[in-house]
């Protein structure tokens, strides 16, 4: 649901005016369910899903939220739900059947979690779209490290996964066995599209996932969004499309320029 959230699909950022339009910092919060910040991110997600998909009852069995804020306003939200026991079902299991991942991953239930409720504010500034998405992913990756999660499941439309895979280099892969929902799905436009959402998986400890997140951490300081500054890279001169293949050079102090 990337482009529906007014994210301009692959989120191309301007090369020369990126830094000038950012007077304040992004704040990234890992919020437990029931906290003020969790509720703030949840309210954003509910409003966006209602506006975009006509969803009146956004399911909430989550444990954490990653909430990105700026000047006290929530710009982005992403939730994670842990599989606490064999009997407790993830949202995707309700729709696609229990242990739908078993043909792709053999793992104890405590290692499995589901990400959902991705939302960005409809009026988010264009230059903050990609950084907000990056920080949401970094937040989820940190939670996975803290909670020892080694396999993520999610229900998404194909086009969003293509964008995340191409634009942010995340190695999602699709369940090709369980293609259609087995249970009753919500009565909203998210499920009523001609192509219904599918099951996708992501391994947080996969080397491609780790490298993608590491590149975000090295890229974000160059945008001046964070207070820390990555030595050796001139802020504002890089496009993320050229950054991943060059960021390792910056570790040695080289100045990297976008062509």
PDB file of C-alpha atoms in Angstrom:
ATOM      1  CA  UNK A   1       0.000   0.000   0.000  1.00  0.00           C
ATOM      2  CA  UNK A   2       2.898   2.305  -0.788  1.00  0.00           C
ATOM      3  CA  UNK A   3       1.589   4.437  -3.646  1.00  0.00           C
ATOM      4  CA  UNK A   4      -1.910   4.649  -2.154  1.00  0.00           C
ATOM      5  CA  UNK A   5      -0.352   6.391   0.833  1.00  0.00           C
ATOM      6  CA  UNK A   6       0.693   9.267  -1.406  1.00  0.00           C
ATOM      7  CA  UNK A   7       4.254   7.973  -1.550  1.00  0.00           C
ATOM      8  CA  UNK A   8       4.728   8.401  -5.285  1.00  0.00           C
ATOM      9  CA  UNK A   9       5.559   4.704  -5.759  1.00  0.00           C
ATOM     10  CA  UNK A  10       9.332   4.390  -5.725  1.00  0.00           C
ATOM     11  CA  UNK A  11       9.729   7.686  -3.850  1.00  0.00           C
ATOM     12  CA  UNK A  12      12.274   9.477  -6.027  1.00  0.00           C
ATOM     13  CA  UNK A  13      13.912  12.209  -3.996  1.00  0.00           C
ATOM     14  CA  UNK A  14      15.227  15.484  -5.421  1.00  0.00           C
ATOM     15  CA  UNK A  15      18.991  15.541  -5.656  1.00  0.00           C
ATOM     16  CA  UNK A  16      19.732  19.166  -4.843  1.00  0.00           C
ATOM     17  CA  UNK A  17      16.970  20.478  -2.562  1.00  0.00           C
ATOM     18  CA  UNK A  18      16.619  17.501  -0.218  1.00  0.00           C
ATOM     19  CA  UNK A  19      18.365  19.029   2.802  1.00  0.00           C
ATOM     20  CA  UNK A  20      16.979  22.547   2.510  1.00  0.00           C
ATOM     21  CA  UNK A  21      13.356  21.510   3.075  1.00  0.00           C
ATOM     22  CA  UNK A  22      13.981  19.695   6.389  1.00  0.00           C
ATOM     23  CA  UNK A  23      13.968  22.115   9.313  1.00  0.00           C
ATOM     24  CA  UNK A  24      13.445  19.420  11.972  1.00  0.00           C
ATOM     25  CA  UNK A  25      14.363  15.847  12.774  1.00  0.00           C
ATOM     26  CA  UNK A  26      12.434  12.653  12.434  1.00  0.00           C
ATOM     27  CA  UNK A  27      11.843  10.761  15.665  1.00  0.00           C
ATOM     28  CA  UNK A  28      11.518   6.970  15.600  1.00  0.00           C
ATOM     29  CA  UNK A  29       9.725   5.278  18.487  1.00  0.00           C
ATOM     30  CA  UNK A  30       9.283   1.621  19.410  1.00  0.00           C
ATOM     31  CA  UNK A  31       5.975   1.744  21.244  1.00  0.00           C
ATOM     32  CA  UNK A  32       4.330  -1.008  23.271  1.00  0.00           C
ATOM     33  CA  UNK A  33       0.649  -1.562  22.704  1.00  0.00           C
ATOM     34  CA  UNK A  34      -1.447   0.625  24.983  1.00  0.00           C
ATOM     35  CA  UNK A  35       1.047   3.478  25.212  1.00  0.00           C
ATOM     36  CA  UNK A  36       0.303   6.984  23.985  1.00  0.00           C
ATOM     37  CA  UNK A  37       2.687   6.672  21.045  1.00  0.00           C
ATOM     38  CA  UNK A  38       1.243   3.317  20.028  1.00  0.00           C
ATOM     39  CA  UNK A  39      -2.234   4.835  20.026  1.00  0.00           C
ATOM     40  CA  UNK A  40      -0.995   7.809  18.027  1.00  0.00           C
ATOM     41  CA  UNK A  41       0.438   5.544  15.328  1.00  0.00           C
ATOM     42  CA  UNK A  42      -2.645   3.354  15.419  1.00  0.00           C
ATOM     43  CA  UNK A  43      -4.886   6.354  14.921  1.00  0.00           C
ATOM     44  CA  UNK A  44      -2.850   7.317  11.846  1.00  0.00           C
ATOM     45  CA  UNK A  45      -3.181   3.794  10.430  1.00  0.00           C
ATOM     46  CA  UNK A  46      -6.922   3.644  11.069  1.00  0.00           C
ATOM     47  CA  UNK A  47      -7.499   7.008   9.386  1.00  0.00           C
ATOM     48  CA  UNK A  48      -5.378   6.125   6.351  1.00  0.00           C
ATOM     49  CA  UNK A  49      -6.964   2.704   5.881  1.00  0.00           C
ATOM     50  CA  UNK A  50     -10.405   4.259   6.187  1.00  0.00           C
ATOM     51  CA  UNK A  51      -9.606   6.923   3.579  1.00  0.00           C
ATOM     52  CA  UNK A  52      -7.771   4.645   1.131  1.00  0.00           C
ATOM     53  CA  UNK A  53      -9.452   1.283   1.540  1.00  0.00           C
ATOM     54  CA  UNK A  54     -12.749   2.022   3.254  1.00  0.00           C
ATOM     55  CA  UNK A  55     -11.661  -0.127   6.222  1.00  0.00           C
ATOM     56  CA  UNK A  56     -13.857   0.509   9.246  1.00  0.00           C
ATOM     57  CA  UNK A  57     -12.390  -2.130  11.548  1.00  0.00           C
ATOM     58  CA  UNK A  58      -8.617  -2.448  11.285  1.00  0.00           C
ATOM     59  CA  UNK A  59      -7.650  -5.656  13.094  1.00  0.00           C
ATOM     60  CA  UNK A  60      -5.355  -5.140  16.066  1.00  0.00           C
ATOM     61  CA  UNK A  61      -3.683  -8.100  17.730  1.00  0.00           C
ATOM     62  CA  UNK A  62      -0.324  -6.372  17.736  1.00  0.00           C
ATOM     63  CA  UNK A  63       2.373  -6.123  20.380  1.00  0.00           C
ATOM     64  CA  UNK A  64       4.463  -3.177  19.197  1.00  0.00           C
ATOM     65  CA  UNK A  65       4.315  -0.245  16.838  1.00  0.00           C
ATOM     66  CA  UNK A  66       7.126   1.554  15.115  1.00  0.00           C
ATOM     67  CA  UNK A  67       5.962   5.164  14.945  1.00  0.00           C
ATOM     68  CA  UNK A  68       7.820   7.892  13.052  1.00  0.00           C
ATOM     69  CA  UNK A  69       7.031  11.426  14.212  1.00  0.00           C
ATOM     70  CA  UNK A  70       8.006  14.940  13.280  1.00  0.00           C
ATOM     71  CA  UNK A  71       7.146  17.955  15.442  1.00  0.00           C
ATOM     72  CA  UNK A  72       4.892  15.724  17.531  1.00  0.00           C
ATOM     73  CA  UNK A  73       2.875  14.487  14.543  1.00  0.00           C
ATOM     74  CA  UNK A  74       2.851  10.838  13.473  1.00  0.00           C
ATOM     75  CA  UNK A  75       4.068  10.482   9.890  1.00  0.00           C
ATOM     76  CA  UNK A  76       4.395   6.716   9.687  1.00  0.00           C
ATOM     77  CA  UNK A  77       3.228   3.553  11.430  1.00  0.00           C
ATOM     78  CA  UNK A  78       4.067  -0.132  11.183  1.00  0.00           C
ATOM     79  CA  UNK A  79       2.874  -2.803  13.622  1.00  0.00           C
ATOM     80  CA  UNK A  80       4.275  -6.173  14.627  1.00  0.00           C
ATOM     81  CA  UNK A  81       2.411  -9.100  16.187  1.00  0.00           C
ATOM     82  CA  UNK A  82       4.245 -11.984  17.863  1.00  0.00           C
ATOM     83  CA  UNK A  83       3.055 -15.571  17.704  1.00  0.00           C
ATOM     84  CA  UNK A  84       2.955 -16.227  21.434  1.00  0.00           C
ATOM     85  CA  UNK A  85       1.844 -19.852  21.287  1.00  0.00           C
ATOM     86  CA  UNK A  86       0.779 -22.546  18.859  1.00  0.00           C
ATOM     87  CA  UNK A  87      -2.857 -21.780  19.644  1.00  0.00           C
ATOM     88  CA  UNK A  88      -2.623 -18.016  19.247  1.00  0.00           C
ATOM     89  CA  UNK A  89      -3.198 -17.139  15.600  1.00  0.00           C
ATOM     90  CA  UNK A  90      -1.562 -14.371  13.650  1.00  0.00           C
ATOM     91  CA  UNK A  91      -3.921 -12.279  11.514  1.00  0.00           C
ATOM     92  CA  UNK A  92      -2.577 -13.931   8.361  1.00  0.00           C
ATOM     93  CA  UNK A  93      -3.335 -17.379   9.785  1.00  0.00           C
ATOM     94  CA  UNK A  94      -6.977 -16.398  10.175  1.00  0.00           C
ATOM     95  CA  UNK A  95      -7.107 -15.602   6.453  1.00  0.00           C
ATOM     96  CA  UNK A  96      -4.710 -18.150   4.922  1.00  0.00           C
ATOM     97  CA  UNK A  97      -4.714 -21.019   7.391  1.00  0.00           C
ATOM     98  CA  UNK A  98      -2.585 -22.043  10.354  1.00  0.00           C
ATOM     99  CA  UNK A  99       1.183 -22.304   9.929  1.00  0.00           C
ATOM    100  CA  UNK A 100       0.990 -21.189   6.319  1.00  0.00           C
ATOM    101  CA  UNK A 101       4.766 -20.736   6.333  1.00  0.00           C
ATOM    102  CA  UNK A 102       5.594 -24.384   7.118  1.00  0.00           C
ATOM    103  CA  UNK A 103       6.547 -25.195   3.497  1.00  0.00           C
ATOM    104  CA  UNK A 104       9.094 -22.363   3.586  1.00  0.00           C
ATOM    105  CA  UNK A 105      10.339 -22.222   7.164  1.00  0.00           C
ATOM    106  CA  UNK A 106      10.568 -24.645  10.063  1.00  0.00           C
ATOM    107  CA  UNK A 107      10.727 -22.533  13.192  1.00  0.00           C
ATOM    108  CA  UNK A 108       9.434 -22.477  16.740  1.00  0.00           C
ATOM    109  CA  UNK A 109       6.355 -20.311  17.114  1.00  0.00           C
ATOM    110  CA  UNK A 110       8.233 -17.833  19.321  1.00  0.00           C
ATOM    111  CA  UNK A 111      10.478 -16.971  16.364  1.00  0.00           C
ATOM    112  CA  UNK A 112       7.576 -15.952  14.102  1.00  0.00           C
ATOM    113  CA  UNK A 113       5.946 -12.510  13.863  1.00  0.00           C
ATOM    114  CA  UNK A 114       3.698 -10.620  11.476  1.00  0.00           C
ATOM    115  CA  UNK A 115       4.024  -7.051  10.255  1.00  0.00           C
ATOM    116  CA  UNK A 116       0.952  -5.073   9.211  1.00  0.00           C
ATOM    117  CA  UNK A 117      -0.824  -1.712   9.275  1.00  0.00           C
ATOM    118  CA  UNK A 118       1.787   0.106   7.217  1.00  0.00           C
ATOM    119  CA  UNK A 119       0.605   3.686   6.914  1.00  0.00           C
ATOM    120  CA  UNK A 120       2.014   7.089   6.059  1.00  0.00           C
ATOM    121  CA  UNK A 121       0.325  10.418   6.566  1.00  0.00           C
ATOM    122  CA  UNK A 122      -1.420  11.626   3.424  1.00  0.00           C
ATOM    123  CA  UNK A 123       0.263  15.025   3.700  1.00  0.00           C
ATOM    124  CA  UNK A 124       3.769  13.738   4.392  1.00  0.00           C
ATOM    125  CA  UNK A 125       6.357  15.929   2.619  1.00  0.00           C
ATOM    126  CA  UNK A 126       7.737  14.265  -0.490  1.00  0.00           C
ATOM    127  CA  UNK A 127      11.318  14.389   0.789  1.00  0.00           C
ATOM    128  CA  UNK A 128      10.369  12.484   3.945  1.00  0.00           C
ATOM    129  CA  UNK A 129       8.648   9.528   2.291  1.00  0.00           C
ATOM    130  CA  UNK A 130      11.644   7.305   1.712  1.00  0.00           C
ATOM    131  CA  UNK A 131      13.396   8.175   5.014  1.00  0.00           C
ATOM    132  CA  UNK A 132      10.166   7.453   6.891  1.00  0.00           C
ATOM    133  CA  UNK A 133       9.865   4.064   5.217  1.00  0.00           C
ATOM    134  CA  UNK A 134      13.503   3.297   5.974  1.00  0.00           C
ATOM    135  CA  UNK A 135      13.119   4.140   9.650  1.00  0.00           C
ATOM    136  CA  UNK A 136       9.959   2.047   9.950  1.00  0.00           C
ATOM    137  CA  UNK A 137      11.873  -0.930   8.572  1.00  0.00           C
ATOM    138  CA  UNK A 138      14.847  -0.251  10.840  1.00  0.00           C
ATOM    139  CA  UNK A 139      12.502  -0.147  13.825  1.00  0.00           C
ATOM    140  CA  UNK A 140      11.008  -3.518  12.912  1.00  0.00           C
ATOM    141  CA  UNK A 141      14.464  -4.980  12.380  1.00  0.00           C
ATOM    142  CA  UNK A 142      15.559  -3.778  15.818  1.00  0.00           C
ATOM    143  CA  UNK A 143      12.483  -5.315  17.444  1.00  0.00           C
ATOM    144  CA  UNK A 144      13.261  -8.610  15.693  1.00  0.00           C
ATOM    145  CA  UNK A 145      16.792  -8.505  17.101  1.00  0.00           C
ATOM    146  CA  UNK A 146      15.547  -7.707  20.611  1.00  0.00           C
ATOM    147  CA  UNK A 147      12.836 -10.376  20.547  1.00  0.00           C
ATOM    148  CA  UNK A 148      14.855 -13.016  18.655  1.00  0.00           C
ATOM    149  CA  UNK A 149      12.412 -13.112  15.728  1.00  0.00           C
ATOM    150  CA  UNK A 150      13.868 -14.881  12.690  1.00  0.00           C
ATOM    151  CA  UNK A 151      10.902 -14.977  10.318  1.00  0.00           C
ATOM    152  CA  UNK A 152       8.401 -12.276   9.383  1.00  0.00           C
ATOM    153  CA  UNK A 153       5.111 -12.809   7.596  1.00  0.00           C
ATOM    154  CA  UNK A 154       2.920 -10.180   5.998  1.00  0.00           C
ATOM    155  CA  UNK A 155      -0.142  -9.888   3.756  1.00  0.00           C
ATOM    156  CA  UNK A 156       0.456  -7.328   1.016  1.00  0.00           C
ATOM    157  CA  UNK A 157      -0.371  -6.535  -2.582  1.00  0.00           C
ATOM    158  CA  UNK A 158       2.167  -7.622  -5.186  1.00  0.00           C
ATOM    159  CA  UNK A 159       2.944  -4.118  -6.383  1.00  0.00           C
ATOM    160  CA  UNK A 160       3.972  -2.939  -2.903  1.00  0.00           C
ATOM    161  CA  UNK A 161       6.399  -5.820  -2.509  1.00  0.00           C
ATOM    162  CA  UNK A 162       7.874  -5.068  -5.937  1.00  0.00           C
ATOM    163  CA  UNK A 163       8.451  -1.489  -4.845  1.00  0.00           C
ATOM    164  CA  UNK A 164      10.006  -2.480  -1.516  1.00  0.00           C
ATOM    165  CA  UNK A 165      12.206  -5.064  -3.200  1.00  0.00           C
ATOM    166  CA  UNK A 166      13.375  -2.717  -5.960  1.00  0.00           C
ATOM    167  CA  UNK A 167      13.506   0.590  -4.138  1.00  0.00           C
ATOM    168  CA  UNK A 168      14.647  -0.542  -0.682  1.00  0.00           C
ATOM    169  CA  UNK A 169      16.289  -3.856  -1.615  1.00  0.00           C
ATOM    170  CA  UNK A 170      14.350  -6.006   0.837  1.00  0.00           C
ATOM    171  CA  UNK A 171      14.344  -9.729  -0.086  1.00  0.00           C
ATOM    172  CA  UNK A 172      10.647 -10.522   0.373  1.00  0.00           C
ATOM    173  CA  UNK A 173       9.449 -13.791  -1.143  1.00  0.00           C
ATOM    174  CA  UNK A 174       5.920 -14.999  -1.826  1.00  0.00           C
ATOM    175  CA  UNK A 175       4.034 -18.079  -0.716  1.00  0.00           C
ATOM    176  CA  UNK A 176       3.250 -19.801  -4.011  1.00  0.00           C
ATOM    177  CA  UNK A 177       1.220 -22.588  -2.414  1.00  0.00           C
ATOM    178  CA  UNK A 178      -1.448 -20.712  -0.477  1.00  0.00           C
ATOM    179  CA  UNK A 179      -2.572 -18.214  -3.060  1.00  0.00           C
ATOM    180  CA  UNK A 180      -6.123 -17.502  -1.920  1.00  0.00           C
ATOM    181  CA  UNK A 181      -7.635 -16.743   1.486  1.00  0.00           C
ATOM    182  CA  UNK A 182      -9.226 -19.714   3.216  1.00  0.00           C
ATOM    183  CA  UNK A 183     -11.193 -17.764   5.788  1.00  0.00           C
ATOM    184  CA  UNK A 184     -13.552 -14.807   5.767  1.00  0.00           C
ATOM    185  CA  UNK A 185     -11.766 -11.581   4.872  1.00  0.00           C
ATOM    186  CA  UNK A 186     -12.714  -8.000   5.779  1.00  0.00           C
ATOM    187  CA  UNK A 187     -15.292  -6.289   3.598  1.00  0.00           C
ATOM    188  CA  UNK A 188     -13.144  -3.460   2.295  1.00  0.00           C
ATOM    189  CA  UNK A 189     -11.330  -2.386  -0.851  1.00  0.00           C
ATOM    190  CA  UNK A 190      -8.018  -3.793   0.382  1.00  0.00           C
ATOM    191  CA  UNK A 191      -9.374  -7.292  -0.201  1.00  0.00           C
ATOM    192  CA  UNK A 192     -11.837  -6.486  -2.985  1.00  0.00           C
ATOM    193  CA  UNK A 193      -9.271  -5.515  -5.624  1.00  0.00           C
ATOM    194  CA  UNK A 194      -9.059  -7.617  -8.786  1.00  0.00           C
ATOM    195  CA  UNK A 195      -5.730  -8.947  -7.515  1.00  0.00           C
ATOM    196  CA  UNK A 196      -6.160  -9.804  -3.847  1.00  0.00           C
ATOM    197  CA  UNK A 197      -3.257  -9.457  -1.406  1.00  0.00           C
ATOM    198  CA  UNK A 198      -0.872 -12.376  -1.032  1.00  0.00           C
ATOM    199  CA  UNK A 199       1.304 -13.897   1.659  1.00  0.00           C
ATOM    200  CA  UNK A 200       4.915 -12.710   1.747  1.00  0.00           C
ATOM    201  CA  UNK A 201       7.841 -13.530   3.989  1.00  0.00           C
ATOM    202  CA  UNK A 202      11.041 -11.813   5.081  1.00  0.00           C
ATOM    203  CA  UNK A 203      13.927 -13.201   7.124  1.00  0.00           C
ATOM    204  CA  UNK A 204      15.383 -10.447   9.356  1.00  0.00           C
ATOM    205  CA  UNK A 205      18.681 -12.317   9.737  1.00  0.00           C
ATOM    206  CA  UNK A 206      19.092 -12.866   5.997  1.00  0.00           C
ATOM    207  CA  UNK A 207      22.329 -11.237   4.822  1.00  0.00           C
ATOM    208  CA  UNK A 208      20.443  -9.221   2.182  1.00  0.00           C
ATOM    209  CA  UNK A 209      18.080  -7.854   4.831  1.00  0.00           C
ATOM    210  CA  UNK A 210      20.969  -6.992   7.130  1.00  0.00           C
ATOM    211  CA  UNK A 211      22.867  -5.274   4.318  1.00  0.00           C
ATOM    212  CA  UNK A 212      19.768  -3.293   3.305  1.00  0.00           C
ATOM    213  CA  UNK A 213      19.244  -2.051   6.868  1.00  0.00           C
ATOM    214  CA  UNK A 214      22.933  -1.256   7.253  1.00  0.00           C
ATOM    215  CA  UNK A 215      22.808   0.831   4.088  1.00  0.00           C
ATOM    216  CA  UNK A 216      19.824   2.793   5.488  1.00  0.00           C
ATOM    217  CA  UNK A 217      21.795   3.549   8.653  1.00  0.00           C
ATOM    218  CA  UNK A 218      24.674   4.858   6.604  1.00  0.00           C
ATOM    219  CA  UNK A 219      22.495   6.708   4.115  1.00  0.00           C
ATOM    220  CA  UNK A 220      20.144   8.559   6.469  1.00  0.00           C
ATOM    221  CA  UNK A 221      22.810  10.783   8.099  1.00  0.00           C
ATOM    222  CA  UNK A 222      23.744  12.108   4.660  1.00  0.00           C
ATOM    223  CA  UNK A 223      20.258  13.575   4.342  1.00  0.00           C
ATOM    224  CA  UNK A 224      20.679  15.629   7.543  1.00  0.00           C
ATOM    225  CA  UNK A 225      17.530  14.038   8.938  1.00  0.00           C
ATOM    226  CA  UNK A 226      19.443  12.623  11.882  1.00  0.00           C
ATOM    227  CA  UNK A 227      21.682  14.649  14.196  1.00  0.00           C
ATOM    228  CA  UNK A 228      24.605  12.294  13.680  1.00  0.00           C
ATOM    229  CA  UNK A 229      26.787  12.917  10.667  1.00  0.00           C
ATOM    230  CA  UNK A 230      28.439  10.132   8.706  1.00  0.00           C
ATOM    231  CA  UNK A 231      31.994  11.279   8.142  1.00  0.00           C
ATOM    232  CA  UNK A 232      33.244  11.277   4.600  1.00  0.00           C
ATOM    233  CA  UNK A 233      29.932  11.678   2.796  1.00  0.00           C
ATOM    234  CA  UNK A 234      28.797  15.084   1.666  1.00  0.00           C
ATOM    235  CA  UNK A 235      25.185  15.600   2.754  1.00  0.00           C
ATOM    236  CA  UNK A 236      22.630  16.100   0.040  1.00  0.00           C
ATOM    237  CA  UNK A 237      24.755  14.873  -2.848  1.00  0.00           C
ATOM    238  CA  UNK A 238      23.560  11.267  -2.904  1.00  0.00           C
ATOM    239  CA  UNK A 239      20.576   9.475  -4.334  1.00  0.00           C
ATOM    240  CA  UNK A 240      19.682   6.215  -2.602  1.00  0.00           C
ATOM    241  CA  UNK A 241      19.509   4.495  -5.986  1.00  0.00           C
ATOM    242  CA  UNK A 242      23.302   4.887  -6.242  1.00  0.00           C
ATOM    243  CA  UNK A 243      24.081   4.681  -2.545  1.00  0.00           C
ATOM    244  CA  UNK A 244      24.016   0.909  -1.747  1.00  0.00           C
ATOM    245  CA  UNK A 245      26.833   0.051  -4.127  1.00  0.00           C
ATOM    246  CA  UNK A 246      28.935   2.953  -2.813  1.00  0.00           C
ATOM    247  CA  UNK A 247      28.263   3.170   0.925  1.00  0.00           C
ATOM    248  CA  UNK A 248      31.006   0.665   1.781  1.00  0.00           C
ATOM    249  CA  UNK A 249      33.515   3.118   0.255  1.00  0.00           C
ATOM    250  CA  UNK A 250      32.378   5.792   2.705  1.00  0.00           C
ATOM    251  CA  UNK A 251      33.398   3.604   5.648  1.00  0.00           C
ATOM    252  CA  UNK A 252      37.007   4.261   4.724  1.00  0.00           C
ATOM    253  CA  UNK A 253      36.420   8.005   4.554  1.00  0.00           C
ATOM    254  CA  UNK A 254      35.914   8.358   0.829  1.00  0.00           C
ATOM    255  CA  UNK A 255      33.627  11.099  -0.397  1.00  0.00           C
ATOM    256  CA  UNK A 256      30.943   9.578  -2.617  1.00  0.00           C
ATOM    257  CA  UNK A 257      29.084  11.591  -5.243  1.00  0.00           C
ATOM    258  CA  UNK A 258      25.972  10.711  -7.180  1.00  0.00           C
ATOM    259  CA  UNK A 259      26.391  10.679 -10.959  1.00  0.00           C
TER     260      UNK A 259
END
